[in-house]
């Protein structure tokens, strides 16, 4: 009997500190929706996080906190595989093999590498350069067909597709070419500088963390940069960013339509929009924060989830690695 091919999703988040609503809207929110429909694998990509300056004393805590964030946002370990990248040896093993078929010129083109090496001049390490190959290995190790991510990661998944194609051409059909899945909110902009994406690296004023208190959220939204005169039609203006955020957090679509009309007519009152936006963000994050606080009190449960996740992930990874070793002549 012919086997029915099921689709598979893979995505990862780096354990580098608190998650913000950009991570939530660009990535995790769609992970939660996908897990009910498609086999899903989600990873705390700790090896990737070593490419930036880090403190070994808090790395474990950051890994567990990222796992807690996944669970608090609604990843169900009965439905999805949730695990830590460094617990499964196949990631780095496959990355090495893929390194040997990836042209250096492809990596030199990566905009994230170019940006990060500008921002961390004292630590332009080989890992930072090779980061996209490890990311390709993450995806291909599970033969994932779909990769839900924020817009900043699209170039890396395009490269994973190229690497899959190259491997298949050279050694025989092995990997599906993974497709990118972007949310409507694939690029949430910074609150303090709306020409840049919301990011931990631009400081806490630029983002709303999933764990921010109501007072902090109100304060950050009230100080958020809006539009400056003629910037109104630009894609990178703050007013549009706030409106987009409002439309995804509010339940009643008619209110956001009204604000959008006011905006188009140049009549939008930020003194009205901002408190309402803060309020819908506060109420949307409340259940996540509640679950987060409960999980933080159950470290044993979180460890058990990660052990089970590792076992399931490892079984898939071992099968792929056996096939890869055979195909390239190592077995
Ligand atoms: P990271 O924290 O860099 O591991 O990112 C985790 C996920 O969040 C990735 O899929 C990113 O593309 C996504 N992401 C990060 N920042 C943003 C943002 N400002 N808007 C939308 N998605 C984002
Ligand atoms: N590079 C991604 C980021 O910073 C995280 C990541 C690592 C990832 N491996 C992945 C995302 C595989 C999707 C698939 O956001």
CSV table of C-alpha atoms and ligand atoms in Angstrom, one decimal:
chain,number,residue,atom,x,y,z
A,1,UNK,CA,0.0,0.0,0.0
A,2,UNK,CA,1.3,3.4,-0.9
A,3,UNK,CA,2.2,5.5,2.1
A,4,UNK,CA,0.2,8.7,2.5
A,5,UNK,CA,2.6,11.6,2.7
A,6,UNK,CA,2.0,13.9,5.6
A,7,UNK,CA,3.4,17.4,5.8
A,8,UNK,CA,5.7,18.4,8.5
A,9,UNK,CA,6.6,21.8,10.1
A,10,UNK,CA,9.8,22.8,11.7
A,11,UNK,CA,10.7,26.1,13.4
A,12,UNK,CA,13.1,27.4,16.0
A,13,UNK,CA,13.6,30.2,18.5
A,14,UNK,CA,16.8,31.3,20.0
A,15,UNK,CA,17.2,31.3,23.8
A,16,UNK,CA,18.6,34.8,24.1
A,17,UNK,CA,16.3,36.5,26.6
A,18,UNK,CA,12.6,37.5,26.8
A,19,UNK,CA,10.4,37.1,23.8
A,20,UNK,CA,8.4,40.1,22.5
A,21,UNK,CA,5.2,40.5,20.6
A,22,UNK,CA,7.1,40.5,17.3
A,23,UNK,CA,8.2,36.9,18.0
A,24,UNK,CA,4.7,36.1,19.1
A,25,UNK,CA,2.9,37.6,16.1
A,26,UNK,CA,5.5,36.7,13.5
A,27,UNK,CA,6.2,33.2,14.6
A,28,UNK,CA,4.6,31.5,17.7
A,29,UNK,CA,1.0,32.5,17.0
A,30,UNK,CA,1.1,30.6,13.8
A,31,UNK,CA,3.0,27.6,15.3
A,32,UNK,CA,0.1,27.2,17.8
A,33,UNK,CA,-2.5,27.2,14.9
A,34,UNK,CA,-0.4,24.8,12.7
A,35,UNK,CA,0.1,22.2,15.4
A,36,UNK,CA,-3.6,21.2,15.2
A,37,UNK,CA,-3.4,20.5,11.5
A,38,UNK,CA,0.1,19.3,10.7
A,39,UNK,CA,2.9,17.3,12.4
A,40,UNK,CA,4.9,20.0,14.1
A,41,UNK,CA,8.4,20.2,15.5
A,42,UNK,CA,9.5,23.2,17.6
A,43,UNK,CA,13.0,23.7,18.8
A,44,UNK,CA,14.9,25.9,21.3
A,45,UNK,CA,17.9,26.6,19.1
A,46,UNK,CA,20.6,26.9,21.7
A,47,UNK,CA,23.6,26.3,19.4
A,48,UNK,CA,22.4,29.3,17.3
A,49,UNK,CA,22.4,31.5,20.4
A,50,UNK,CA,26.1,30.9,21.0
A,51,UNK,CA,27.0,33.0,17.9
A,52,UNK,CA,26.2,36.2,19.9
A,53,UNK,CA,28.0,37.2,23.1
A,54,UNK,CA,26.5,35.1,25.9
A,55,UNK,CA,26.9,34.3,29.6
A,56,UNK,CA,27.3,30.6,30.3
A,57,UNK,CA,25.9,31.2,33.8
A,58,UNK,CA,22.5,32.1,32.5
A,59,UNK,CA,22.3,30.0,29.3
A,60,UNK,CA,20.5,27.1,31.0
A,61,UNK,CA,17.9,29.5,32.4
A,62,UNK,CA,17.4,31.1,29.0
A,63,UNK,CA,16.9,27.7,27.4
A,64,UNK,CA,14.2,26.7,30.0
A,65,UNK,CA,12.5,30.1,29.8
A,66,UNK,CA,12.2,29.8,26.0
A,67,UNK,CA,10.7,26.3,26.4
A,68,UNK,CA,8.3,27.8,29.0
A,69,UNK,CA,7.4,30.6,26.5
A,70,UNK,CA,6.5,28.1,23.8
A,71,UNK,CA,4.3,26.2,26.3
A,72,UNK,CA,2.7,29.4,27.8
A,73,UNK,CA,1.8,30.6,24.3
A,74,UNK,CA,-0.1,27.4,23.6
A,75,UNK,CA,2.3,24.8,22.2
A,76,UNK,CA,0.8,21.5,23.3
A,77,UNK,CA,3.5,18.8,23.9
A,78,UNK,CA,0.9,16.1,23.2
A,79,UNK,CA,0.5,17.5,19.7
A,80,UNK,CA,3.9,18.9,18.9
A,81,UNK,CA,7.5,17.8,19.5
A,82,UNK,CA,9.2,20.4,21.6
A,83,UNK,CA,12.9,20.0,22.3
A,84,UNK,CA,16.3,21.6,22.6
A,85,UNK,CA,18.6,21.6,19.6
A,86,UNK,CA,21.8,20.6,21.4
A,87,UNK,CA,20.1,17.5,22.9
A,88,UNK,CA,20.0,15.9,19.4
A,89,UNK,CA,23.4,15.3,17.9
A,90,UNK,CA,22.2,15.2,14.3
A,91,UNK,CA,21.9,19.0,14.0
A,92,UNK,CA,25.6,19.6,14.1
A,93,UNK,CA,26.5,16.4,12.3
A,94,UNK,CA,24.3,17.3,9.3
A,95,UNK,CA,25.4,20.9,9.4
A,96,UNK,CA,29.0,19.7,8.8
A,97,UNK,CA,28.0,17.6,5.9
A,98,UNK,CA,25.9,20.5,4.4
A,99,UNK,CA,28.9,22.9,5.0
A,100,UNK,CA,30.8,20.8,2.5
A,101,UNK,CA,28.3,21.5,-0.3
A,102,UNK,CA,27.5,25.1,0.5
A,103,UNK,CA,29.5,27.8,-1.4
A,104,UNK,CA,31.1,30.5,0.8
A,105,UNK,CA,29.7,33.1,-1.6
A,106,UNK,CA,26.1,32.1,-0.6
A,107,UNK,CA,26.8,32.8,3.0
A,108,UNK,CA,28.5,36.1,2.2
A,109,UNK,CA,25.2,37.3,0.7
A,110,UNK,CA,23.2,36.8,4.0
A,111,UNK,CA,22.0,40.2,5.2
A,112,UNK,CA,21.6,39.0,8.8
A,113,UNK,CA,25.3,38.1,8.9
A,114,UNK,CA,26.2,41.4,7.4
A,115,UNK,CA,24.1,43.3,9.9
A,116,UNK,CA,25.2,41.3,12.9
A,117,UNK,CA,28.9,41.5,12.0
A,118,UNK,CA,28.5,45.3,11.9
A,119,UNK,CA,26.9,45.3,15.3
A,120,UNK,CA,29.2,42.9,17.1
A,121,UNK,CA,32.5,43.9,15.6
A,122,UNK,CA,34.6,42.4,18.4
A,123,UNK,CA,33.0,39.0,17.9
A,124,UNK,CA,32.6,38.2,14.2
A,125,UNK,CA,33.0,34.4,14.7
A,126,UNK,CA,32.8,31.5,12.3
A,127,UNK,CA,29.5,30.4,13.9
A,128,UNK,CA,27.9,33.7,13.0
A,129,UNK,CA,28.9,33.2,9.4
A,130,UNK,CA,27.8,29.5,9.3
A,131,UNK,CA,24.6,30.1,11.2
A,132,UNK,CA,22.3,29.6,8.1
A,133,UNK,CA,23.9,26.2,7.3
A,134,UNK,CA,23.0,25.0,10.9
A,135,UNK,CA,19.5,26.4,10.3
A,136,UNK,CA,19.3,24.4,7.0
A,137,UNK,CA,20.4,21.3,8.9
A,138,UNK,CA,17.7,21.9,11.6
A,139,UNK,CA,15.0,21.9,8.9
A,140,UNK,CA,16.3,19.2,6.6
A,141,UNK,CA,17.1,16.8,9.5
A,142,UNK,CA,13.3,16.4,10.0
A,143,UNK,CA,12.5,16.6,6.3
A,144,UNK,CA,10.2,19.5,7.1
A,145,UNK,CA,8.0,20.8,4.2
A,146,UNK,CA,6.9,24.0,5.9
A,147,UNK,CA,8.8,26.6,7.9
A,148,UNK,CA,6.8,29.3,9.7
A,149,UNK,CA,9.0,32.3,10.5
A,150,UNK,CA,9.1,36.1,10.6
A,151,UNK,CA,10.2,38.0,7.5
A,152,UNK,CA,13.7,38.5,8.7
A,153,UNK,CA,14.4,34.7,8.4
A,154,UNK,CA,13.2,34.3,4.8
A,155,UNK,CA,16.6,34.6,3.2
A,156,UNK,CA,17.9,31.7,5.4
A,157,UNK,CA,15.1,29.4,4.4
A,158,UNK,CA,15.7,30.3,0.8
A,159,UNK,CA,19.2,29.1,1.3
A,160,UNK,CA,18.0,25.9,3.0
A,161,UNK,CA,16.0,25.2,-0.2
A,162,UNK,CA,19.0,25.7,-2.3
A,163,UNK,CA,21.1,23.4,-0.1
A,164,UNK,CA,18.4,20.7,-0.2
A,165,UNK,CA,18.3,21.0,-4.1
A,166,UNK,CA,22.0,20.7,-4.3
A,167,UNK,CA,22.2,17.7,-2.0
A,168,UNK,CA,19.4,15.9,-3.9
A,169,UNK,CA,21.0,16.6,-7.3
A,170,UNK,CA,24.4,15.3,-6.2
A,171,UNK,CA,23.4,12.4,-4.0
A,172,UNK,CA,19.9,11.4,-5.0
A,173,UNK,CA,16.5,12.6,-3.8
A,174,UNK,CA,16.6,12.9,-0.1
A,175,UNK,CA,15.1,16.2,1.2
A,176,UNK,CA,11.9,18.1,0.4
A,177,UNK,CA,12.6,21.8,-0.5
A,178,UNK,CA,11.1,23.5,2.6
A,179,UNK,CA,8.5,26.3,2.0
A,180,UNK,CA,8.3,29.5,3.9
A,181,UNK,CA,5.1,30.4,5.8
A,182,UNK,CA,4.7,34.0,6.7
A,183,UNK,CA,2.0,35.5,8.9
A,184,UNK,CA,0.2,38.7,8.1
A,185,UNK,CA,2.3,40.2,10.9
A,186,UNK,CA,5.6,38.9,9.7
A,187,UNK,CA,7.4,42.1,10.4
A,188,UNK,CA,6.4,44.0,13.5
A,189,UNK,CA,8.3,47.3,13.8
A,190,UNK,CA,10.1,48.8,16.7
A,191,UNK,CA,8.0,51.1,19.0
A,192,UNK,CA,10.9,53.6,19.4
A,193,UNK,CA,12.2,53.6,15.8
A,194,UNK,CA,9.6,52.3,13.4
A,195,UNK,CA,12.0,52.2,10.5
A,196,UNK,CA,13.5,49.1,12.2
A,197,UNK,CA,12.0,45.8,13.1
A,198,UNK,CA,11.0,45.1,16.7
A,199,UNK,CA,14.1,43.4,18.2
A,200,UNK,CA,15.7,42.7,21.6
A,201,UNK,CA,18.9,44.2,20.3
A,202,UNK,CA,17.3,47.7,20.1
A,203,UNK,CA,16.6,47.9,23.8
A,204,UNK,CA,13.4,47.3,25.9
A,205,UNK,CA,11.7,50.6,24.9
A,206,UNK,CA,11.5,49.2,21.3
A,207,UNK,CA,9.5,46.2,22.2
A,208,UNK,CA,6.7,44.8,24.4
A,209,UNK,CA,7.9,41.6,26.1
A,210,UNK,CA,5.4,38.8,26.5
A,211,UNK,CA,5.9,39.2,30.3
A,212,UNK,CA,5.7,43.0,30.6
A,213,UNK,CA,3.3,44.2,33.3
A,214,UNK,CA,0.2,46.3,32.4
A,215,UNK,CA,1.9,49.5,33.7
A,216,UNK,CA,5.0,48.9,31.5
A,217,UNK,CA,2.8,48.1,28.5
A,218,UNK,CA,0.8,51.3,29.0
A,219,UNK,CA,4.0,53.3,29.4
A,220,UNK,CA,5.7,51.8,26.3
A,221,UNK,CA,2.6,52.3,24.1
A,222,UNK,CA,2.1,55.9,25.3
A,223,UNK,CA,5.7,56.7,24.3
A,224,UNK,CA,5.6,54.8,21.0
A,225,UNK,CA,6.7,56.9,18.0
A,226,UNK,CA,3.9,57.7,15.6
A,227,UNK,CA,4.0,59.5,12.2
A,228,UNK,CA,5.9,62.6,11.4
A,229,UNK,CA,4.1,64.7,8.8
A,230,UNK,CA,4.8,63.4,5.3
A,231,UNK,CA,6.0,60.0,6.5
A,232,UNK,CA,2.4,59.1,6.6
A,233,UNK,CA,2.4,57.0,3.5
A,234,UNK,CA,5.6,55.3,4.2
A,235,UNK,CA,5.6,51.6,5.1
A,236,UNK,CA,7.9,52.2,8.0
A,237,UNK,CA,5.8,54.7,9.9
A,238,UNK,CA,4.9,54.2,13.5
A,239,UNK,CA,1.2,55.1,13.2
A,240,UNK,CA,0.6,52.2,10.7
A,241,UNK,CA,2.5,49.8,13.0
A,242,UNK,CA,0.3,50.7,15.9
A,243,UNK,CA,-2.8,50.3,13.8
A,244,UNK,CA,-1.6,46.9,12.5
A,245,UNK,CA,-1.0,45.8,16.1
A,246,UNK,CA,-4.4,47.0,17.1
A,247,UNK,CA,-6.0,45.0,14.3
A,248,UNK,CA,-4.4,41.8,15.4
A,249,UNK,CA,-5.0,42.1,19.1
A,250,UNK,CA,-8.6,43.5,19.0
A,251,UNK,CA,-11.6,41.1,18.8
A,252,UNK,CA,-14.0,43.7,17.3
A,253,UNK,CA,-12.9,44.3,13.7
A,254,UNK,CA,-15.2,47.3,13.3
A,255,UNK,CA,-13.2,49.4,15.8
A,256,UNK,CA,-10.0,48.8,14.0
A,257,UNK,CA,-11.7,49.6,10.6
A,258,UNK,CA,-12.9,52.9,12.2
A,259,UNK,CA,-9.4,53.8,13.3
A,260,UNK,CA,-8.0,52.9,9.9
A,261,UNK,CA,-10.5,55.2,8.2
A,262,UNK,CA,-9.6,58.0,10.6
A,263,UNK,CA,-6.0,57.4,9.8
A,264,UNK,CA,-6.6,57.6,6.0
A,265,UNK,CA,-8.5,60.8,6.5
A,266,UNK,CA,-5.8,62.3,8.7
A,267,UNK,CA,-8.1,62.4,11.7
A,268,UNK,CA,-6.7,59.7,13.8
A,269,UNK,CA,-6.4,60.6,17.5
A,270,UNK,CA,-3.5,58.8,19.1
A,271,UNK,CA,-4.8,59.9,22.5
A,272,UNK,CA,-7.7,57.5,21.8
A,273,UNK,CA,-5.9,54.7,19.9
A,274,UNK,CA,-2.9,54.3,22.3
A,275,UNK,CA,-4.8,53.6,25.6
A,276,UNK,CA,-7.1,51.2,23.7
A,277,UNK,CA,-4.1,49.4,22.1
A,278,UNK,CA,-2.4,49.1,25.5
A,279,UNK,CA,-5.6,47.6,26.9
A,280,UNK,CA,-6.1,45.0,24.1
A,281,UNK,CA,-2.4,43.9,24.4
A,282,UNK,CA,-2.7,43.7,28.2
A,283,UNK,CA,-5.8,41.5,28.0
A,284,UNK,CA,-4.3,39.3,25.2
A,285,UNK,CA,-1.1,38.7,27.1
A,286,UNK,CA,-2.9,38.0,30.4
A,287,UNK,CA,-3.6,34.3,29.9
A,288,UNK,CA,-0.1,33.7,28.5
A,289,UNK,CA,1.4,35.4,31.6
A,290,UNK,CA,-0.8,33.4,33.9
A,291,UNK,CA,0.3,30.1,32.3
A,292,UNK,CA,3.9,31.3,32.3
A,293,UNK,CA,3.8,31.9,36.0
A,294,UNK,CA,2.3,28.4,36.6
A,295,UNK,CA,4.9,26.7,34.4
A,296,UNK,CA,7.8,28.6,36.2
A,297,UNK,CA,6.7,26.8,39.4
A,298,UNK,CA,6.8,23.4,37.7
A,299,UNK,CA,10.4,22.9,36.4
A,300,UNK,CA,10.1,19.1,36.6
A,301,UNK,CA,7.2,19.2,34.2
A,302,UNK,CA,9.1,21.4,31.7
A,303,UNK,CA,12.2,19.0,32.0
A,304,UNK,CA,9.9,16.0,31.3
A,305,UNK,CA,8.5,17.7,28.2
A,306,UNK,CA,12.0,18.4,26.9
A,307,UNK,CA,13.2,14.8,27.6
A,308,UNK,CA,10.2,13.3,25.7
A,309,UNK,CA,10.6,15.8,22.9
A,310,UNK,CA,14.3,14.9,22.6
A,311,UNK,CA,13.4,11.2,22.3
A,312,UNK,CA,10.9,11.8,19.6
A,313,UNK,CA,13.1,14.2,17.7
A,314,UNK,CA,16.1,11.9,18.0
A,315,UNK,CA,14.3,9.0,16.5
A,316,UNK,CA,13.5,11.0,13.3
A,317,UNK,CA,17.0,12.6,13.2
A,318,UNK,CA,18.7,9.2,13.5
A,319,UNK,CA,16.8,7.8,10.5
A,320,UNK,CA,17.7,10.8,8.4
A,321,UNK,CA,21.3,10.7,9.4
A,322,UNK,CA,21.6,7.0,8.5
A,323,UNK,CA,20.1,7.7,5.0
A,324,UNK,CA,22.5,10.7,4.6
A,325,UNK,CA,25.6,8.8,5.6
A,326,UNK,CA,24.7,6.0,3.2
A,327,UNK,CA,24.0,8.4,0.3
A,328,UNK,CA,27.4,10.2,0.7
A,329,UNK,CA,29.3,7.0,1.2
A,330,UNK,CA,30.1,7.1,4.9
A,331,UNK,CA,28.2,3.9,5.6
B,1,LIG,P1,14.5,34.9,17.3
B,1,LIG,O1,14.1,35.5,18.6
B,1,LIG,O2,15.5,35.7,16.5
B,1,LIG,O3,15.0,33.5,17.4
B,1,LIG,O4,13.2,34.9,16.4
B,1,LIG,C1,12.2,33.9,16.6
B,1,LIG,C2,11.1,34.1,15.5
B,1,LIG,O5,10.5,35.4,15.7
B,1,LIG,C3,11.6,34.1,14.1
B,1,LIG,O6,10.7,33.3,13.3
B,1,LIG,C4,11.7,35.5,13.7
B,1,LIG,O7,11.6,35.7,12.3
B,1,LIG,C5,10.5,36.1,14.4
B,1,LIG,N1,10.6,37.5,14.6
B,1,LIG,C6,11.6,38.1,15.3
B,1,LIG,N2,11.4,39.5,15.3
B,1,LIG,C7,10.2,39.7,14.6
B,1,LIG,C8,9.5,40.9,14.3
B,1,LIG,N3,9.9,42.1,14.7
B,1,LIG,N4,8.3,40.8,13.6
B,1,LIG,C9,7.9,39.5,13.2
B,1,LIG,N5,8.6,38.4,13.5
B,1,LIG,C10,9.7,38.5,14.2
B,2,LIG,N1,17.4,31.7,12.9
B,2,LIG,C1,16.1,31.7,13.5
B,2,LIG,C2,15.9,33.0,14.2
B,2,LIG,O1,16.8,33.6,14.7
B,2,LIG,C3,16.0,30.6,14.5
B,2,LIG,C4,16.1,29.2,13.8
B,2,LIG,C5,17.1,28.4,13.9
B,2,LIG,C6,15.1,28.6,12.9
B,2,LIG,N2,16.9,27.2,13.2
B,2,LIG,C7,15.7,27.3,12.6
B,2,LIG,C8,13.9,29.0,12.4
B,2,LIG,C9,15.0,26.5,11.7
B,2,LIG,C10,13.2,28.2,11.5
B,2,LIG,C11,13.8,26.9,11.2
B,2,LIG,O2,14.8,33.5,14.3
